[in-house]
PDB file of C-alpha atoms in Angstrom:
ATOM      1  CA  UNK A1279      90.774  87.960 116.402  1.00  0.00           C
ATOM      2  CA  UNK A1280      92.646  90.208 114.177  1.00  0.00           C
ATOM      3  CA  UNK A1281      95.549  88.495 111.817  1.00  0.00           C
ATOM      4  CA  UNK A1282      98.218  90.134 112.224  1.00  0.00           C
ATOM      5  CA  UNK A1283     102.155  90.308 109.422  1.00  0.00           C
ATOM      6  CA  UNK A1284     105.265  90.339 110.514  1.00  0.00           C
ATOM      7  CA  UNK A1285     107.532  93.576 109.363  1.00  0.00           C
ATOM      8  CA  UNK A1286     111.445  92.958 109.732  1.00  0.00           C
ATOM      9  CA  UNK A1287     113.291  96.101 109.659  1.00  0.00           C
ATOM     10  CA  UNK A1288     116.701  97.130 108.950  1.00  0.00           C
ATOM     11  CA  UNK A1289     117.458  96.913 112.436  1.00  0.00           C
ATOM     12  CA  UNK A1290     116.489  93.581 112.759  1.00  0.00           C
ATOM     13  CA  UNK A1291     113.473  94.451 114.588  1.00  0.00           C
ATOM     14  CA  UNK A1292     110.166  92.468 114.236  1.00  0.00           C
ATOM     15  CA  UNK A1293     107.294  94.746 114.410  1.00  0.00           C
ATOM     16  CA  UNK A1294     103.760  93.112 113.800  1.00  0.00           C
ATOM     17  CA  UNK A1295     100.584  95.118 112.238  1.00  0.00           C
ATOM     18  CA  UNK A1296      97.724  94.464 110.386  1.00  0.00           C
ATOM     19  CA  UNK A1297      96.915  92.471 107.690  1.00  0.00           C
ATOM     20  CA  UNK A1298      96.212  94.698 104.677  1.00  0.00           C
ATOM     21  CA  UNK A1299      96.747  98.406 106.945  1.00  0.00           C
ATOM     22  CA  UNK A1300     100.271 100.281 105.727  1.00  0.00           C
ATOM     23  CA  UNK A1301     102.915  99.297 107.571  1.00  0.00           C
ATOM     24  CA  UNK A1302     105.125 101.586 109.055  1.00  0.00           C
ATOM     25  CA  UNK A1303     108.830 100.956 109.939  1.00  0.00           C
ATOM     26  CA  UNK A1304     109.169 101.285 113.507  1.00  0.00           C
ATOM     27  CA  UNK A1305     112.020 104.120 113.680  1.00  0.00           C
ATOM     28  CA  UNK A1306     115.935 103.440 113.169  1.00  0.00           C
ATOM     29  CA  UNK A1307     117.656 103.692 116.165  1.00  0.00           C
ATOM     30  CA  UNK A1308     121.038 104.614 114.084  1.00  0.00           C
ATOM     31  CA  UNK A1309     119.785 106.891 112.457  1.00  0.00           C
ATOM     32  CA  UNK A1310     117.731 108.615 115.113  1.00  0.00           C
ATOM     33  CA  UNK A1311     121.606 109.208 117.607  1.00  0.00           C
ATOM     34  CA  UNK A1312     122.554 110.179 113.981  1.00  0.00           C
ATOM     35  CA  UNK A1313     120.915 113.247 114.287  1.00  0.00           C
ATOM     36  CA  UNK A1314     121.870 113.757 117.771  1.00  0.00           C
ATOM     37  CA  UNK A1315     118.964 115.142 119.329  1.00  0.00           C
ATOM     38  CA  UNK A1316     117.957 116.365 122.572  1.00  0.00           C
ATOM     39  CA  UNK A1317     116.132 113.746 125.182  1.00  0.00           C
ATOM     40  CA  UNK A1318     113.390 116.422 124.820  1.00  0.00           C
ATOM     41  CA  UNK A1319     112.877 116.188 121.298  1.00  0.00           C
ATOM     42  CA  UNK A1320     114.235 112.613 120.951  1.00  0.00           C
ATOM     43  CA  UNK A1321     110.934 111.640 123.154  1.00  0.00           C
ATOM     44  CA  UNK A1322     108.480 113.918 121.001  1.00  0.00           C
ATOM     45  CA  UNK A1323     109.575 112.468 117.446  1.00  0.00           C
ATOM     46  CA  UNK A1324     108.865 108.288 119.133  1.00  0.00           C
ATOM     47  CA  UNK A1325     105.828 109.586 120.688  1.00  0.00           C
ATOM     48  CA  UNK A1326     104.871 111.184 117.291  1.00  0.00           C
ATOM     49  CA  UNK A1327     105.830 108.179 115.447  1.00  0.00           C
ATOM     50  CA  UNK A1328     103.667 105.833 117.965  1.00  0.00           C
ATOM     51  CA  UNK A1329     100.658 108.430 117.376  1.00  0.00           C
ATOM     52  CA  UNK A1330     100.532 108.164 113.547  1.00  0.00           C
ATOM     53  CA  UNK A1331     100.880 103.981 113.645  1.00  0.00           C
ATOM     54  CA  UNK A1332      97.869 103.755 115.903  1.00  0.00           C
ATOM     55  CA  UNK A1333      96.256 106.014 113.211  1.00  0.00           C
ATOM     56  CA  UNK A1334      96.534 104.078 109.941  1.00  0.00           C
ATOM     57  CA  UNK A1335      96.344 101.169 112.164  1.00  0.00           C
ATOM     58  CA  UNK A1336      92.854 102.548 113.241  1.00  0.00           C
ATOM     59  CA  UNK A1337      92.350 103.402 109.706  1.00  0.00           C
ATOM     60  CA  UNK A1338      92.586  99.632 108.305  1.00  0.00           C
ATOM     61  CA  UNK A1339      90.560  98.500 111.001  1.00  0.00           C
ATOM     62  CA  UNK A1340      87.634 100.930 110.308  1.00  0.00           C
ATOM     63  CA  UNK A1341      86.847  99.277 106.814  1.00  0.00           C
ATOM     64  CA  UNK A1342      87.091  95.782 108.214  1.00  0.00           C
ATOM     65  CA  UNK A1343      84.040  96.884 110.682  1.00  0.00           C
ATOM     66  CA  UNK A1344      82.664  98.533 108.009  1.00  0.00           C
ATOM     67  CA  UNK A1345      82.882  95.353 105.003  1.00  0.00           C
ATOM     68  CA  UNK A1346      81.512  92.927 107.833  1.00  0.00           C
ATOM     69  CA  UNK A1347      78.212  95.623 109.049  1.00  0.00           C
ATOM     70  CA  UNK A1348      77.688  95.831 104.882  1.00  0.00           C
ATOM     71  CA  UNK A1349      76.909  92.119 104.891  1.00  0.00           C
ATOM     72  CA  UNK A1350      74.342  92.114 107.388  1.00  0.00           C
ATOM     73  CA  UNK A1351      72.394  94.305 104.845  1.00  0.00           C
ATOM     74  CA  UNK A1352      68.965  93.128 104.732  1.00  0.00           C
ATOM     75  CA  UNK A1353      68.975  91.454 107.754  1.00  0.00           C
ATOM     76  CA  UNK A1354      66.123  92.082 110.209  1.00  0.00           C
ATOM     77  CA  UNK A1355      65.723  94.540 113.477  1.00  0.00           C
ATOM     78  CA  UNK A1356      65.398  93.156 116.618  1.00  0.00           C
ATOM     79  CA  UNK A1357      65.423  94.520 119.696  1.00  0.00           C
ATOM     80  CA  UNK A1358      68.295  93.781 121.933  1.00  0.00           C
ATOM     81  CA  UNK A1359      70.148  91.625 118.769  1.00  0.00           C
ATOM     82  CA  UNK A1360      73.937  91.458 118.095  1.00  0.00           C
ATOM     83  CA  UNK A1361      73.260  89.024 114.827  1.00  0.00           C
ATOM     84  CA  UNK A1362      74.535  86.660 113.361  1.00  0.00           C
ATOM     85  CA  UNK A1363      70.416  86.718 112.269  1.00  0.00           C
ATOM     86  CA  UNK A1364      69.509  89.706 113.730  1.00  0.00           C
ATOM     87  CA  UNK A1365      70.160  92.760 114.687  1.00  0.00           C
ATOM     88  CA  UNK A1366      69.421  96.467 117.327  1.00  0.00           C
ATOM     89  CA  UNK A1367      71.500  99.390 116.133  1.00  0.00           C
ATOM     90  CA  UNK A1368      74.073 100.014 119.100  1.00  0.00           C
ATOM     91  CA  UNK A1369      74.557  95.476 118.554  1.00  0.00           C
ATOM     92  CA  UNK A1370      75.122  95.730 114.930  1.00  0.00           C
ATOM     93  CA  UNK A1371      77.932  98.767 115.619  1.00  0.00           C
ATOM     94  CA  UNK A1372      79.592  97.159 118.082  1.00  0.00           C
ATOM     95  CA  UNK A1373      79.456  93.214 116.686  1.00  0.00           C
ATOM     96  CA  UNK A1374      80.847  95.081 113.213  1.00  0.00           C
ATOM     97  CA  UNK A1375      83.750  97.309 115.182  1.00  0.00           C
ATOM     98  CA  UNK A1376      84.628  93.842 116.970  1.00  0.00           C
ATOM     99  CA  UNK A1377      85.513  91.762 114.107  1.00  0.00           C
ATOM    100  CA  UNK A1378      87.739  94.421 113.363  1.00  0.00           C
ATOM    101  CA  UNK A1379      89.836  93.401 116.932  1.00  0.00           C
ATOM    102  CA  UNK A1380      88.040  96.735 118.687  1.00  0.00           C
ATOM    103  CA  UNK A1381      85.961  96.266 122.049  1.00  0.00           C
ATOM    104  CA  UNK A1382      82.840  98.974 122.203  1.00  0.00           C
ATOM    105  CA  UNK A1383      80.392  98.383 125.076  1.00  0.00           C
ATOM    106  CA  UNK A1384      77.046  97.098 123.646  1.00  0.00           C
ATOM    107  CA  UNK A1385      74.138 100.234 124.293  1.00  0.00           C
ATOM    108  CA  UNK A1386      74.966 103.512 122.776  1.00  0.00           C
ATOM    109  CA  UNK A1387      75.327 105.565 125.706  1.00  0.00           C
ATOM    110  CA  UNK A1388      78.273 103.545 127.292  1.00  0.00           C
ATOM    111  CA  UNK A1389      79.871 103.463 123.143  1.00  0.00           C
ATOM    112  CA  UNK A1390      79.752 107.033 122.939  1.00  0.00           C
ATOM    113  CA  UNK A1391      81.162 107.463 126.289  1.00  0.00           C
ATOM    114  CA  UNK A1392      83.383 105.309 126.807  1.00  0.00           C
ATOM    115  CA  UNK A1393      85.228 105.834 123.498  1.00  0.00           C
ATOM    116  CA  UNK A1394      87.922 108.667 123.303  1.00  0.00           C
ATOM    117  CA  UNK A1395      88.102 109.739 120.150  1.00  0.00           C
ATOM    118  CA  UNK A1396      84.985 112.395 119.599  1.00  0.00           C
ATOM    119  CA  UNK A1397      84.557 113.210 115.912  1.00  0.00           C
ATOM    120  CA  UNK A1398      82.337 116.275 115.044  1.00  0.00           C
ATOM    121  CA  UNK A1399      79.356 116.405 111.605  1.00  0.00           C
ATOM    122  CA  UNK A1400      81.798 118.543 109.429  1.00  0.00           C
ATOM    123  CA  UNK A1401      85.133 115.685 110.681  1.00  0.00           C
ATOM    124  CA  UNK A1402      83.401 112.086 109.650  1.00  0.00           C
ATOM    125  CA  UNK A1403      85.745 109.358 108.442  1.00  0.00           C
ATOM    126  CA  UNK A1404      84.511 106.170 107.216  1.00  0.00           C
ATOM    127  CA  UNK A1405      83.840 103.449 110.186  1.00  0.00           C
ATOM    128  CA  UNK A1406      82.652 105.863 112.484  1.00  0.00           C
ATOM    129  CA  UNK A1407      80.201 105.938 114.848  1.00  0.00           C
ATOM    130  CA  UNK A1408      77.532 108.842 114.933  1.00  0.00           C
ATOM    131  CA  UNK A1409      74.732 108.979 117.208  1.00  0.00           C
ATOM    132  CA  UNK A1410      71.055 110.591 116.643  1.00  0.00           C
ATOM    133  CA  UNK A1411      67.796 111.515 118.715  1.00  0.00           C
ATOM    134  CA  UNK A1412      69.915 112.159 122.529  1.00  0.00           C
ATOM    135  CA  UNK A1413      72.078 109.391 121.463  1.00  0.00           C
ATOM    136  CA  UNK A1414      69.623 106.988 121.466  1.00  0.00           C
ATOM    137  CA  UNK A1415      70.065 105.166 118.087  1.00  0.00           C
ATOM    138  CA  UNK A1416      73.625 104.860 116.332  1.00  0.00           C
ATOM    139  CA  UNK A1417      75.062 103.560 113.243  1.00  0.00           C
ATOM    140  CA  UNK A1418      77.995 103.088 110.922  1.00  0.00           C
ATOM    141  CA  UNK A1419      79.407 106.496 109.004  1.00  0.00           C
ATOM    142  CA  UNK A1420      79.527 104.818 105.364  1.00  0.00           C
ATOM    143  CA  UNK A1421      81.099 107.966 103.252  1.00  0.00           C
ATOM    144  CA  UNK A1422      79.385 110.807 100.659  1.00  0.00           C
ATOM    145  CA  UNK A1423      77.339 112.008 103.256  1.00  0.00           C
ATOM    146  CA  UNK A1424      75.286 108.090 104.301  1.00  0.00           C
ATOM    147  CA  UNK A1425      75.514 105.903 107.187  1.00  0.00           C
ATOM    148  CA  UNK A1426      74.623 102.531 107.829  1.00  0.00           C
ATOM    149  CA  UNK A1427      71.863 100.729 110.622  1.00  0.00           C
ATOM    150  CA  UNK A1428      69.366  99.065 111.896  1.00  0.00           C
ATOM    151  CA  UNK A1429      67.118 101.423 111.784  1.00  0.00           C
ATOM    152  CA  UNK A1430      63.653  99.598 113.529  1.00  0.00           C
ATOM    153  CA  UNK A1431      61.418  97.006 114.596  1.00  0.00           C
ATOM    154  CA  UNK A1432      60.094  95.892 111.310  1.00  0.00           C
ATOM    155  CA  UNK A1433      63.116  97.334 109.049  1.00  0.00           C
ATOM    156  CA  UNK A1434      65.437  95.543 107.383  1.00  0.00           C
ATOM    157  CA  UNK A1435      70.164  97.078 107.614  1.00  0.00           C
ATOM    158  CA  UNK A1436      70.320  99.734 104.999  1.00  0.00           C
ATOM    159  CA  UNK A1437      71.763 102.582 104.534  1.00  0.00           C
ATOM    160  CA  UNK A1438      70.151 106.410 104.057  1.00  0.00           C
ATOM    161  CA  UNK A1439      71.344 109.497 103.091  1.00  0.00           C
ATOM    162  CA  UNK A1440      72.457 111.899 106.170  1.00  0.00           C
ATOM    163  CA  UNK A1441      69.974 114.374 105.020  1.00  0.00           C
ATOM    164  CA  UNK A1442      68.774 117.782 106.680  1.00  0.00           C
ATOM    165  CA  UNK A1443      66.106 115.562 109.313  1.00  0.00           C
ATOM    166  CA  UNK A1444      68.714 113.686 110.860  1.00  0.00           C
ATOM    167  CA  UNK A1445      71.281 116.572 110.344  1.00  0.00           C
ATOM    168  CA  UNK A1446      68.925 117.955 112.837  1.00  0.00           C
ATOM    169  CA  UNK A1447      69.047 114.812 115.213  1.00  0.00           C
ATOM    170  CA  UNK A1448      72.958 114.938 115.538  1.00  0.00           C
ATOM    171  CA  UNK A1449      73.624 113.965 118.967  1.00  0.00           C
ATOM    172  CA  UNK A1450      78.060 113.408 118.560  1.00  0.00           C
ATOM    173  CA  UNK A1451      80.199 111.123 116.931  1.00  0.00           C
ATOM    174  CA  UNK A1452      83.359 108.888 117.900  1.00  0.00           C
ATOM    175  CA  UNK A1453      86.145 107.136 115.722  1.00  0.00           C
ATOM    176  CA  UNK A1454      86.565 103.374 117.275  1.00  0.00           C
ATOM    177  CA  UNK A1455      90.382 102.386 117.993  1.00  0.00           C
ATOM    178  CA  UNK A1456      91.596 105.889 117.107  1.00  0.00           C
ATOM    179  CA  UNK A1457      94.047 107.525 120.019  1.00  0.00           C
ATOM    180  CA  UNK A1458      92.490 111.142 121.794  1.00  0.00           C
ATOM    181  CA  UNK A1459      93.242 113.798 119.385  1.00  0.00           C
ATOM    182  CA  UNK A1460      95.991 115.548 119.879  1.00  0.00           C
ATOM    183  CA  UNK A1461      98.349 118.256 117.910  1.00  0.00           C
ATOM    184  CA  UNK A1462     101.652 117.906 116.790  1.00  0.00           C
ATOM    185  CA  UNK A1463     103.872 120.687 116.150  1.00  0.00           C
ATOM    186  CA  UNK A1464     105.226 121.223 112.762  1.00  0.00           C
ATOM    187  CA  UNK A1465     108.621 120.753 113.590  1.00  0.00           C
ATOM    188  CA  UNK A1466     108.248 117.422 114.994  1.00  0.00           C
ATOM    189  CA  UNK A1467     106.177 116.126 111.594  1.00  0.00           C
ATOM    190  CA  UNK A1468     108.678 117.599 109.504  1.00  0.00           C
ATOM    191  CA  UNK A1469     112.020 115.392 112.005  1.00  0.00           C
ATOM    192  CA  UNK A1470     109.660 112.373 111.556  1.00  0.00           C
ATOM    193  CA  UNK A1471     109.540 112.633 107.920  1.00  0.00           C
ATOM    194  CA  UNK A1472     113.401 113.357 107.154  1.00  0.00           C
ATOM    195  CA  UNK A1473     113.983 110.039 109.625  1.00  0.00           C
ATOM    196  CA  UNK A1474     111.325 108.026 107.735  1.00  0.00           C
ATOM    197  CA  UNK A1475     113.457 109.521 104.479  1.00  0.00           C
ATOM    198  CA  UNK A1476     116.657 109.298 105.561  1.00  0.00           C
ATOM    199  CA  UNK A1477     115.282 105.110 107.364  1.00  0.00           C
ATOM    200  CA  UNK A1478     114.269 104.170 103.993  1.00  0.00           C
ATOM    201  CA  UNK A1479     117.539 105.162 102.399  1.00  0.00           C
ATOM    202  CA  UNK A1480     119.645 102.866 104.882  1.00  0.00           C
ATOM    203  CA  UNK A1481     117.406 100.199 104.081  1.00  0.00           C
ATOM    204  CA  UNK A1482     117.437 100.733 100.152  1.00  0.00           C
ATOM    205  CA  UNK A1483     121.578 100.686 100.534  1.00  0.00           C
ATOM    206  CA  UNK A1484     121.327  97.958 102.498  1.00  0.00           C
ATOM    207  CA  UNK A1485     119.074  95.767 100.224  1.00  0.00           C
ATOM    208  CA  UNK A1486     120.660  92.154  98.753  1.00  0.00           C
ATOM    209  CA  UNK A1487     120.862  92.471  94.864  1.00  0.00           C
ATOM    210  CA  UNK A1488     118.220  91.096  92.465  1.00  0.00           C
ATOM    211  CA  UNK A1489     119.887  87.761  91.347  1.00  0.00           C
ATOM    212  CA  UNK A1490     116.831  86.826  89.003  1.00  0.00           C
ATOM    213  CA  UNK A1491     117.983  90.140  86.950  1.00  0.00           C
ATOM    214  CA  UNK A1492     121.040  90.478  84.831  1.00  0.00           C
ATOM    215  CA  UNK A1493     122.355  93.632  83.912  1.00  0.00           C
ATOM    216  CA  UNK A1494     122.135  93.181  80.169  1.00  0.00           C
ATOM    217  CA  UNK A1495     118.841  93.252  79.177  1.00  0.00           C
ATOM    218  CA  UNK A1496     119.113  91.234  75.280  1.00  0.00           C
ATOM    219  CA  UNK A1497     117.259  93.380  72.767  1.00  0.00           C
ATOM    220  CA  UNK A1498     113.604  93.737  72.152  1.00  0.00           C
ATOM    221  CA  UNK A1499     112.858  91.527  68.816  1.00  0.00           C
ATOM    222  CA  UNK A1500     110.709  94.545  67.432  1.00  0.00           C
ATOM    223  CA  UNK A1501     113.849  97.009  67.735  1.00  0.00           C
ATOM    224  CA  UNK A1502     116.361  94.745  65.625  1.00  0.00           C
ATOM    225  CA  UNK A1503     115.743  96.063  61.790  1.00  0.00           C
ATOM    226  CA  UNK A1504     114.822  92.907  59.569  1.00  0.00           C
ATOM    227  CA  UNK A1505     116.807  92.253  56.641  1.00  0.00           C
ATOM    228  CA  UNK A1506     115.277  93.531  53.210  1.00  0.00           C
ATOM    229  CA  UNK A1507     114.402  91.414  50.012  1.00  0.00           C
ATOM    230  CA  UNK A1508     113.949  94.213  47.959  1.00  0.00           C
ATOM    231  CA  UNK A1509     117.565  96.115  48.645  1.00  0.00           C
ATOM    232  CA  UNK A1510     117.913  99.730  48.059  1.00  0.00           C
ATOM    233  CA  UNK A1511     118.085 101.592  44.628  1.00  0.00           C
ATOM    234  CA  UNK A1512     121.716 103.010  45.268  1.00  0.00           C
ATOM    235  CA  UNK A1513     123.477  99.881  46.559  1.00  0.00           C
ATOM    236  CA  UNK A1514     126.034  98.451  44.385  1.00  0.00           C
ATOM    237  CA  UNK A1515     124.216  95.117  44.390  1.00  0.00           C
ATOM    238  CA  UNK A1516     121.017  96.234  42.557  1.00  0.00           C
ATOM    239  CA  UNK A1517     120.923  96.646  38.623  1.00  0.00           C
ATOM    240  CA  UNK A1518     120.528 100.192  36.879  1.00  0.00           C
ATOM    241  CA  UNK A1519     117.063 100.760  35.982  1.00  0.00           C
ATOM    242  CA  UNK A1520     117.873 102.900  33.047  1.00  0.00           C
ATOM    243  CA  UNK A1521     115.822 101.071  30.076  1.00  0.00           C
ATOM    244  CA  UNK A1522     118.448 102.627  27.943  1.00  0.00           C
ATOM    245  CA  UNK A1523     121.162 100.270  29.783  1.00  0.00           C
ATOM    246  CA  UNK A1524     122.806  97.259  27.935  1.00  0.00           C
ATOM    247  CA  UNK A1525     122.704  94.216  29.688  1.00  0.00           C
ATOM    248  CA  UNK A1526     125.813  93.218  30.602  1.00  0.00           C
ATOM    249  CA  UNK A1527     127.427  89.617  28.737  1.00  0.00           C
ATOM    250  CA  UNK A1528     124.477  90.266  25.513  1.00  0.00           C
ATOM    251  CA  UNK A1529     121.452  89.146  27.924  1.00  0.00           C
ATOM    252  CA  UNK A1530     118.424  89.425  26.417  1.00  0.00           C
ATOM    253  CA  UNK A1531     115.824  92.053  28.165  1.00  0.00           C
ATOM    254  CA  UNK A1532     112.919  91.806  30.739  1.00  0.00           C
ATOM    255  CA  UNK A1533     110.200  91.679  27.475  1.00  0.00           C
ATOM    256  CA  UNK A1534     112.814  88.754  25.794  1.00  0.00           C
ATOM    257  CA  UNK A1535     113.861  90.429  23.446  1.00  0.00           C
ATOM    258  CA  UNK A1536     117.938  90.712  22.570  1.00  0.00           C
ATOM    259  CA  UNK A1537     118.216  94.801  22.132  1.00  0.00           C
ATOM    260  CA  UNK A1538     121.042  96.775  19.818  1.00  0.00           C
ATOM    261  CA  UNK A1539     123.830  96.682  19.775  1.00  0.00           C
ATOM    262  CA  UNK A1540     124.979 100.263  20.217  1.00  0.00           C
ATOM    263  CA  UNK A1541     126.887 102.643  17.601  1.00  0.00           C
ATOM    264  CA  UNK A1542     130.087 103.440  18.556  1.00  0.00           C
ATOM    265  CA  UNK A1543     132.730 106.232  17.022  1.00  0.00           C
ATOM    266  CA  UNK A1544     135.926 105.086  15.935  1.00  0.00           C
ATOM    267  CA  UNK A1545     137.771 108.101  16.308  1.00  0.00           C
ATOM    268  CA  UNK A1546     140.485 109.729  14.212  1.00  0.00           C
ATOM    269  CA  UNK A1547     144.675 108.274  14.561  1.00  0.00           C
ATOM    270  CA  UNK A1548     147.033 110.181  15.273  1.00  0.00           C
ATOM    271  CA  UNK A1549     149.849 108.634  13.875  1.00  0.00           C
ATOM    272  CA  UNK A1550     149.404 106.589  10.236  1.00  0.00           C
ATOM    273  CA  UNK A1551     151.219 103.412  11.258  1.00  0.00           C
ATOM    274  CA  UNK A1552     150.006 102.789  14.597  1.00  0.00           C
ATOM    275  CA  UNK A1553     146.597 100.299  14.154  1.00  0.00           C
ATOM    276  CA  UNK A1554     143.328 102.065  15.547  1.00  0.00           C
ATOM    277  CA  UNK A1555     141.538  99.851  18.133  1.00  0.00           C
ATOM    278  CA  UNK A1556     139.387  96.221  16.791  1.00  0.00           C
ATOM    279  CA  UNK A1557     135.371  96.783  16.431  1.00  0.00           C
ATOM    280  CA  UNK A1558     134.214  95.091  19.761  1.00  0.00           C
ATOM    281  CA  UNK A1559     131.663  92.690  18.256  1.00  0.00           C
ATOM    282  CA  UNK A1560     129.619  90.371  20.102  1.00  0.00           C
ATOM    283  CA  UNK A1561     129.610  86.736  20.313  1.00  0.00           C
ATOM    284  CA  UNK A1562     125.853  86.291  20.067  1.00  0.00           C
ATOM    285  CA  UNK A1563     125.720  88.863  17.148  1.00  0.00           C
ATOM    286  CA  UNK A1564     124.380  87.032  14.252  1.00  0.00           C
ATOM    287  CA  UNK A1565     124.622  89.999  11.573  1.00  0.00           C
ATOM    288  CA  UNK A1566     127.156  92.371  11.790  1.00  0.00           C
ATOM    289  CA  UNK A1567     127.229  95.848  13.347  1.00  0.00           C
ATOM    290  CA  UNK A1568     126.138  98.364  10.540  1.00  0.00           C
ATOM    291  CA  UNK A1569     129.391 100.632   9.442  1.00  0.00           C
ATOM    292  CA  UNK A1570     129.657 104.844  11.182  1.00  0.00           C
ATOM    293  CA  UNK A1571     131.563 106.923  10.363  1.00  0.00           C
ATOM    294  CA  UNK A1572     132.381 110.180  12.317  1.00  0.00           C
ATOM    295  CA  UNK A1573     130.947 113.470  11.326  1.00  0.00           C
ATOM    296  CA  UNK A1574     133.444 115.200   8.228  1.00  0.00           C
ATOM    297  CA  UNK A1575     135.155 111.907   6.928  1.00  0.00           C
ATOM    298  CA  UNK A1576     134.233 110.296   3.597  1.00  0.00           C
ATOM    299  CA  UNK A1577     134.377 106.711   3.622  1.00  0.00           C
ATOM    300  CA  UNK A1578     136.475 104.289   0.888  1.00  0.00           C
ATOM    301  CA  UNK A1579     134.325 102.813  -1.694  1.00  0.00           C
TER     302      UNK A1579
END
């Protein structure tokens, strides 16, 4: 039996869809009513929505049928066998599709006759049943120009290429589980796409906020600048790198030697009786600094 999951739409309607398929939500009645469509147009939109839902469900079932058929590769052919250890061509096709939830007849001729959707050779899709030699032989199309089948007595279930000889034997193809093909007007398709967008927006507006997330997102650790141990050269906390600068307080230079005191000029006194500035001496100096006179000034003996 095909497993199903329940999807709840914005209107509260429970819609059962096959697991693994792309669930199409039912048309929102509120959105449909807001468009004020006439009765005929509304029926066409609803009919097309049902049609495309069956198409999506069929693609999912085709994947399931192919998945089962691939697991039978290498098992021997036996006329009239339907598994699980042996198969003939139509027995393998019937069992694979029944495992996917679609009932089809036992023999090839009935399979082609009973399945509604007929398919041309150029329109084959994975999972389609492809018939050869007057529909006396059948296989499952797997895509890329290949098909899976149980060939004949003495052979095993395998995948063969759909080459020129096989194409010459082509006797038709069907798509189990799909509705009979029908053309739909572009206006109906566009209208249903519009309804989908409006319904999606309405469901998003009705969705409760996610309490697991907070609006304030903390700053990422790698985006926070790390405090560097080295200060930039132009910061006031960094000592000047000029080698001629005197360390404050008479401290020794980095190489351990004590720098010589800087000579200073004594300015000329503007008034004879005004005392000049006292010469500054370092408390750590052991010898007085040499007196240096200003230019063009003779020292007294």
